[in-house]
Short mmCIF file of C-alpha atoms in Angstrom, two decimals:
data_model
loop_
_atom_site.label_atom_id
_atom_site.label_comp_id
_atom_site.label_asym_id
_atom_site.label_seq_id
_atom_site.Cartn_x
_atom_site.Cartn_y
_atom_site.Cartn_z
CA UNK A 1 -70.44 7.47 -125.11
CA UNK A 2 -66.59 8.44 -123.86
CA UNK A 3 -65.00 5.18 -123.10
CA UNK A 4 -62.75 4.33 -119.85
CA UNK A 5 -59.66 4.47 -120.02
CA UNK A 6 -59.37 0.55 -119.29
CA UNK A 7 -57.59 -1.13 -122.15
CA UNK A 8 -59.81 -3.72 -124.54
CA UNK A 9 -59.22 -7.29 -123.76
CA UNK A 10 -60.65 -9.25 -126.34
CA UNK A 11 -59.85 -8.55 -130.07
CA UNK A 12 -63.14 -7.31 -131.21
CA UNK A 13 -63.14 -4.82 -128.30
CA UNK A 14 -59.70 -3.54 -129.58
CA UNK A 15 -60.36 -3.66 -133.24
CA UNK A 16 -63.64 -1.39 -132.77
CA UNK A 17 -61.83 0.98 -130.42
CA UNK A 18 -58.80 1.32 -132.76
CA UNK A 19 -60.93 1.69 -135.73
CA UNK A 20 -62.93 4.36 -134.15
CA UNK A 21 -60.06 6.47 -132.73
CA UNK A 22 -58.04 6.30 -136.11
CA UNK A 23 -55.26 4.55 -133.95
CA UNK A 24 -52.66 2.51 -136.21
CA UNK A 25 -52.93 -1.04 -135.84
CA UNK A 26 -52.24 -4.49 -136.99
CA UNK A 27 -54.90 -7.54 -137.10
CA UNK A 28 -53.03 -10.81 -136.68
CA UNK A 29 -55.09 -13.74 -137.43
CA UNK A 30 -53.99 -17.79 -137.70
CA UNK A 31 -54.91 -18.46 -141.15
CA UNK A 32 -53.52 -22.12 -141.40
CA UNK A 33 -52.58 -24.84 -139.09
CA UNK A 34 -50.57 -27.98 -139.51
CA UNK A 35 -50.37 -30.37 -136.31
CA UNK A 36 -50.62 -29.20 -132.84
CA UNK A 37 -50.77 -25.45 -132.25
CA UNK A 38 -51.46 -23.21 -129.14
CA UNK A 39 -54.52 -21.69 -130.75
CA UNK A 40 -57.41 -22.44 -133.00
CA UNK A 41 -57.67 -21.54 -136.78
CA UNK A 42 -58.99 -17.87 -137.03
CA UNK A 43 -57.68 -16.89 -133.56
CA UNK A 44 -56.78 -12.99 -133.41
CA UNK A 45 -55.24 -10.40 -131.96
CA UNK A 46 -54.45 -6.73 -132.52
CA UNK A 47 -51.44 -5.17 -131.86
CA UNK A 48 -50.71 -1.20 -131.56
CA UNK A 49 -47.42 0.62 -131.12
CA UNK A 50 -47.91 0.46 -127.42
CA UNK A 51 -50.72 -2.16 -126.80
CA UNK A 52 -51.42 -5.69 -127.40
CA UNK A 53 -55.01 -7.12 -127.10
CA UNK A 54 -55.92 -10.89 -126.97
CA UNK A 55 -53.23 -13.69 -127.59
CA UNK A 56 -52.35 -16.22 -130.28
CA UNK A 57 -50.73 -18.35 -127.99
CA UNK A 58 -47.73 -16.63 -125.67
CA UNK A 59 -44.30 -17.42 -126.34
CA UNK A 60 -42.21 -17.14 -129.04
CA UNK A 61 -44.51 -17.35 -131.63
CA UNK A 62 -46.37 -14.22 -129.87
CA UNK A 63 -43.14 -12.23 -129.29
CA UNK A 64 -42.57 -12.68 -133.17
CA UNK A 65 -45.85 -11.59 -134.46
CA UNK A 66 -46.08 -8.58 -131.85
CA UNK A 67 -42.31 -7.58 -133.27
CA UNK A 68 -43.46 -8.25 -137.16
CA UNK A 69 -46.87 -6.32 -136.45
CA UNK A 70 -44.71 -3.14 -135.13
CA UNK A 71 -42.20 -3.66 -138.08
CA UNK A 72 -45.01 -3.17 -140.42
CA UNK A 73 -46.78 -0.21 -138.72
CA UNK A 74 -43.09 1.31 -138.85
CA UNK A 75 -42.42 0.72 -142.27
CA UNK A 76 -39.61 -1.54 -141.38
CA UNK A 77 -40.99 -4.75 -142.77
CA UNK A 78 -39.54 -4.27 -146.68
CA UNK A 79 -35.86 -4.96 -144.94
CA UNK A 80 -36.81 -8.47 -143.92
CA UNK A 81 -39.50 -9.67 -146.46
CA UNK A 82 -38.38 -12.58 -148.53
CA UNK A 83 -40.14 -15.13 -150.55
CA UNK A 84 -43.22 -16.92 -148.57
CA UNK A 85 -42.57 -20.60 -147.01
CA UNK A 86 -45.31 -22.57 -147.69
CA UNK A 87 -46.46 -24.48 -144.73
CA UNK A 88 -45.74 -28.37 -144.90
CA UNK A 89 -48.05 -31.15 -143.93
CA UNK A 90 -45.55 -32.64 -141.26
CA UNK A 91 -42.57 -31.13 -139.61
CA UNK A 92 -39.96 -32.11 -137.18
CA UNK A 93 -38.76 -30.13 -134.29
CA UNK A 94 -35.18 -30.44 -136.06
CA UNK A 95 -36.99 -29.24 -139.40
CA UNK A 96 -38.48 -26.07 -137.77
CA UNK A 97 -35.17 -25.44 -136.20
CA UNK A 98 -33.45 -25.17 -139.79
CA UNK A 99 -36.33 -23.14 -141.44
CA UNK A 100 -36.68 -19.46 -140.78
CA UNK A 101 -39.75 -17.58 -140.48
CA UNK A 102 -40.17 -15.62 -143.61
CA UNK A 103 -42.86 -12.85 -144.24
CA UNK A 104 -44.21 -12.01 -147.77
CA UNK A 105 -45.96 -8.54 -148.53
CA UNK A 106 -49.23 -8.69 -150.82
CA UNK A 107 -49.95 -5.10 -151.03
CA UNK A 108 -51.64 -4.31 -147.41
CA UNK A 109 -52.04 -7.81 -146.39
CA UNK A 110 -48.79 -10.08 -144.85
CA UNK A 111 -48.57 -13.50 -144.16
CA UNK A 112 -45.70 -15.42 -142.03
CA UNK A 113 -45.46 -18.85 -141.78
CA UNK A 114 -44.15 -19.69 -138.24
CA UNK A 115 -42.77 -23.68 -137.41
CA UNK A 116 -43.31 -24.13 -133.90
CA UNK A 117 -40.21 -26.03 -132.88
CA UNK A 118 -36.65 -24.74 -131.23
CA UNK A 119 -36.42 -21.67 -133.25
CA UNK A 120 -39.38 -20.28 -131.34
CA UNK A 121 -38.28 -22.10 -128.33
CA UNK A 122 -42.07 -23.53 -128.70
CA UNK A 123 -42.60 -27.48 -128.46
CA UNK A 124 -45.92 -27.72 -130.15
CA UNK A 125 -44.18 -29.51 -132.99
CA UNK A 126 -46.71 -28.36 -135.75
CA UNK A 127 -46.69 -25.05 -137.59
CA UNK A 128 -49.23 -21.95 -137.89
CA UNK A 129 -49.47 -19.09 -140.93
CA UNK A 130 -50.53 -15.55 -139.70
CA UNK A 131 -52.08 -12.99 -141.68
CA UNK A 132 -51.29 -9.48 -140.58
CA UNK A 133 -53.85 -6.56 -141.84
CA UNK A 134 -52.41 -3.35 -141.32
CA UNK A 135 -55.00 -0.20 -140.63
CA UNK A 136 -54.73 3.63 -140.17
CA UNK A 137 -50.90 3.55 -141.06
CA UNK A 138 -51.63 6.79 -142.39
CA UNK A 139 -52.66 9.10 -139.73
CA UNK A 140 -55.98 9.96 -139.74
CA UNK A 141 -57.34 13.35 -140.22
CA UNK A 142 -56.60 15.46 -136.93
CA UNK A 143 -59.32 18.41 -136.45
CA UNK A 144 -59.64 20.98 -134.04
CA UNK A 145 -62.99 22.46 -134.19
CA UNK A 146 -63.63 26.10 -132.30
CA UNK A 147 -67.35 26.79 -131.74
CA UNK A 148 -70.37 24.67 -130.74
CA UNK A 149 -73.48 26.05 -132.90
CA UNK A 150 -75.43 24.77 -135.50
CA UNK A 151 -72.97 24.03 -138.06
CA UNK A 152 -70.46 22.71 -135.67
CA UNK A 153 -73.09 20.17 -134.42
CA UNK A 154 -74.23 19.42 -137.83
CA UNK A 155 -70.36 18.69 -138.58
CA UNK A 156 -70.23 16.36 -135.78
CA UNK A 157 -72.90 13.94 -137.01
CA UNK A 158 -70.79 13.39 -140.13
CA UNK A 159 -67.29 13.24 -138.50
CA UNK A 160 -68.75 10.67 -136.03
CA UNK A 161 -68.76 8.53 -138.50
CA UNK A 162 -65.20 8.72 -139.77
CA UNK A 163 -61.72 7.68 -139.00
CA UNK A 164 -60.43 10.81 -137.55
CA UNK A 165 -59.68 13.11 -134.03
CA UNK A 166 -61.52 15.67 -133.26
CA UNK A 167 -61.06 18.22 -130.55
CA UNK A 168 -64.53 20.21 -129.91
CA UNK A 169 -64.05 23.63 -128.52
CA UNK A 170 -66.21 26.30 -126.99
CA UNK A 171 -66.43 28.48 -124.01
CA UNK A 172 -70.00 27.88 -123.26
CA UNK A 173 -71.32 25.20 -121.20
CA UNK A 174 -74.74 25.01 -122.01
CA UNK A 175 -73.37 24.22 -125.78
CA UNK A 176 -72.45 20.98 -124.78
CA UNK A 177 -75.50 20.15 -122.32
CA UNK A 178 -77.42 18.19 -124.71
CA UNK A 179 -74.71 15.99 -125.18
CA UNK A 180 -74.41 15.20 -121.24
CA UNK A 181 -75.09 11.52 -120.10
CA UNK A 182 -75.97 12.77 -116.72
CA UNK A 183 -75.81 16.00 -114.78
CA UNK A 184 -71.86 15.44 -112.96
CA UNK A 185 -71.82 16.10 -109.16
CA UNK A 186 -68.76 17.64 -107.55
CA UNK A 187 -65.48 15.89 -108.74
CA UNK A 188 -66.94 13.37 -110.84
CA UNK A 189 -65.99 13.73 -114.67
CA UNK A 190 -68.63 14.59 -117.33
CA UNK A 191 -69.40 11.84 -119.51
CA UNK A 192 -70.82 13.07 -122.97
CA UNK A 193 -72.99 10.94 -125.45
CA UNK A 194 -70.39 11.42 -128.33
CA UNK A 195 -68.22 9.11 -130.12
CA UNK A 196 -64.67 8.29 -128.22
CA UNK A 197 -62.73 10.26 -130.99
CA UNK A 198 -65.20 13.56 -130.54
CA UNK A 199 -63.38 15.08 -127.57
CA UNK A 200 -65.53 18.06 -126.31
CA UNK A 201 -63.42 20.89 -124.36
CA UNK A 202 -65.23 23.66 -122.27
CA UNK A 203 -62.62 26.52 -121.88
CA UNK A 204 -62.50 30.38 -121.64
CA UNK A 205 -58.87 30.57 -123.52
CA UNK A 206 -59.54 28.71 -126.66
CA UNK A 207 -56.68 30.50 -128.12
CA UNK A 208 -54.53 28.07 -126.37
CA UNK A 209 -55.73 24.90 -128.02
CA UNK A 210 -54.13 26.57 -131.27
CA UNK A 211 -50.55 26.32 -131.15
CA UNK A 212 -50.03 22.92 -129.24
CA UNK A 213 -52.53 21.40 -131.92
CA UNK A 214 -50.38 22.65 -134.95
CA UNK A 215 -46.72 21.79 -133.12
CA UNK A 216 -47.93 17.93 -133.23
CA UNK A 217 -47.59 17.87 -136.88
CA UNK A 218 -49.08 15.65 -139.29
CA UNK A 219 -52.19 16.71 -141.21
CA UNK A 220 -53.91 19.21 -139.07
CA UNK A 221 -57.30 20.96 -139.48
CA UNK A 222 -58.42 24.27 -137.92
CA UNK A 223 -61.99 24.96 -138.18
CA UNK A 224 -62.81 28.42 -136.64
CA UNK A 225 -66.57 28.97 -136.40
CA UNK A 226 -67.75 30.66 -132.94
CA UNK A 227 -70.42 32.61 -132.19
CA UNK A 228 -68.14 35.91 -132.08
CA UNK A 229 -66.30 37.18 -134.59
CA UNK A 230 -63.50 38.71 -132.27
CA UNK A 231 -62.90 35.48 -131.01
CA UNK A 232 -63.07 34.26 -134.69
CA UNK A 233 -60.11 36.42 -135.82
CA UNK A 234 -57.86 36.04 -132.72
CA UNK A 235 -58.00 32.08 -133.27
CA UNK A 236 -57.23 32.88 -136.99
CA UNK A 237 -54.07 35.13 -136.01
CA UNK A 238 -52.96 32.52 -133.43
CA UNK A 239 -52.72 29.78 -136.24
CA UNK A 240 -50.94 32.15 -138.77
CA UNK A 241 -48.71 33.14 -136.02
CA UNK A 242 -47.61 29.59 -134.98
CA UNK A 243 -47.60 28.70 -139.39
CA UNK A 244 -45.12 31.63 -139.53
CA UNK A 245 -43.01 30.13 -136.51
CA UNK A 246 -42.88 26.75 -137.72
CA UNK A 247 -41.94 28.25 -141.10
CA UNK A 248 -39.04 29.85 -139.59
CA UNK A 249 -38.01 26.22 -137.82
CA UNK A 250 -39.14 24.37 -140.78
CA UNK A 251 -35.45 22.65 -141.53
CA UNK A 252 -35.17 21.72 -137.99
CA UNK A 253 -39.06 20.62 -137.94
CA UNK A 254 -39.23 18.90 -141.21
CA UNK A 255 -42.18 17.08 -139.76
CA UNK A 256 -44.13 20.02 -139.45
CA UNK A 257 -46.48 20.21 -142.37
CA UNK A 258 -48.80 23.40 -142.91
CA UNK A 259 -51.96 23.05 -141.52
CA UNK A 260 -55.85 23.75 -143.13
CA UNK A 261 -57.03 26.50 -141.60
CA UNK A 262 -60.69 27.54 -142.10
CA UNK A 263 -62.90 30.14 -141.11
CA UNK A 264 -66.82 30.23 -141.58
CA UNK A 265 -67.88 33.68 -143.13
CA UNK A 266 -69.74 35.65 -145.66
CA UNK A 267 -67.44 37.32 -148.53
CA UNK A 268 -67.92 40.52 -146.64
CA UNK A 269 -66.47 38.99 -143.37
CA UNK A 270 -63.73 37.15 -145.17
CA UNK A 271 -62.41 40.73 -146.58
CA UNK A 272 -62.56 42.33 -143.63
CA UNK A 273 -60.56 39.76 -142.06
CA UNK A 274 -57.98 39.74 -145.11
CA UNK A 275 -57.63 43.82 -144.74
CA UNK A 276 -57.29 43.55 -140.96
CA UNK A 277 -54.64 40.71 -141.02
CA UNK A 278 -52.48 42.79 -143.92
CA UNK A 279 -52.87 46.11 -141.91
CA UNK A 280 -51.39 44.18 -138.98
CA UNK A 281 -48.32 43.07 -140.88
CA UNK A 282 -49.07 39.36 -141.94
CA UNK A 283 -47.70 38.77 -145.62
CA UNK A 284 -50.00 37.91 -148.41
CA UNK A 285 -48.27 34.67 -148.54
CA UNK A 286 -49.24 34.09 -145.22
CA UNK A 287 -53.09 35.44 -145.21
CA UNK A 288 -53.47 33.66 -148.43
CA UNK A 289 -52.89 30.07 -146.61
CA UNK A 290 -56.62 31.01 -144.81
CA UNK A 291 -59.26 28.94 -146.16
CA UNK A 292 -62.29 31.71 -145.78
CA UNK A 293 -65.09 31.24 -146.62
CA UNK A 294 -64.64 27.35 -145.68
CA UNK A 295 -66.04 24.25 -147.78
CA UNK A 296 -66.38 23.70 -151.74
CA UNK A 297 -69.12 25.74 -153.39
CA UNK A 298 -71.93 22.98 -153.30
CA UNK A 299 -74.71 25.03 -152.68
CA UNK A 300 -77.14 25.22 -149.87
CA UNK A 301 -77.06 27.20 -146.54
CA UNK A 302 -78.72 24.90 -144.27
CA UNK A 303 -76.08 23.87 -141.18
CA UNK A 304 -76.28 20.20 -142.79
CA UNK A 305 -75.61 21.50 -146.09
CA UNK A 306 -72.66 23.73 -144.90
CA UNK A 307 -71.34 20.85 -142.84
CA UNK A 308 -71.31 18.49 -145.96
CA UNK A 309 -69.37 20.78 -148.13
CA UNK A 310 -66.90 21.65 -145.12
CA UNK A 311 -66.43 17.76 -144.51
CA UNK A 312 -65.99 17.26 -148.40
CA UNK A 313 -63.25 20.02 -148.61
CA UNK A 314 -61.40 18.51 -145.51
CA UNK A 315 -61.35 14.81 -146.99
CA UNK A 316 -60.20 16.08 -150.61
CA UNK A 317 -57.56 18.10 -148.94
CA UNK A 318 -56.68 15.05 -146.57
CA UNK A 319 -56.61 12.50 -149.46
CA UNK A 320 -54.85 14.59 -151.85
CA UNK A 321 -51.93 14.85 -149.55
CA UNK A 322 -51.96 11.25 -148.85
CA UNK A 323 -51.34 10.17 -152.41
#
């Protein structure tokens, strides 16, 4: 079910939400304590680019934890990494003032030791070591799906279990009716029994979604599978037009990568679309970027079999690009 916009309060609520939505975040955990400390062993908090969830005790300690977490998210931590400082059994405030906090990288896990003294404006007198675990630093798949037929529905049952962002568009309200929690009254927002990272959209002008989606940059996947071949064709054209425009501005918009544009089809439909596009002046190089038919050739024509082949192809291309 779609969640409210209220921010999470407890770390495990934030972890669940950000994992499900594929949002980059850091889980900071107290993994060692010597002497007095503001929180107990294994206390945790979540840090994203915009939010913090829960607390490791506030004050200078938490301020540095948040800054360090965001450095990790931004890829800036390498400039400040040095040898790890091992926690000491007994540390005085004077010692704390002279021993800097230092971070160490262990692949995707970082630890940082904090003497809780004058340097952090803390008077606990002890020390803590915090472990930082980064998740979703590589942006998740962003998928724009047009059409809510049998294959698209099967597709959603798979994408519901993956870290991705999905916008699902159809012009027919009845196609999403099965997912409604309750029939909305006037001015009431519709609630759908779908994971938070799958956002349904009912719109008579699906083409309007194409350009803004591509222009966001990053890895983008567009799947065209509506009930109307003429709508499919216009969606494909809109995607190719945007790619062409972005290519012309490539030097100025280097963060724009070529999206995956796939259209469900038979071999006959694929040939017809390609021929029509060439006749309308699209270059062969541009038309060849269109994936049609979509999906890996694994066999099977059932909606779920087709959906599996499509997701397998998306994952293959996504992971190849992130290697």
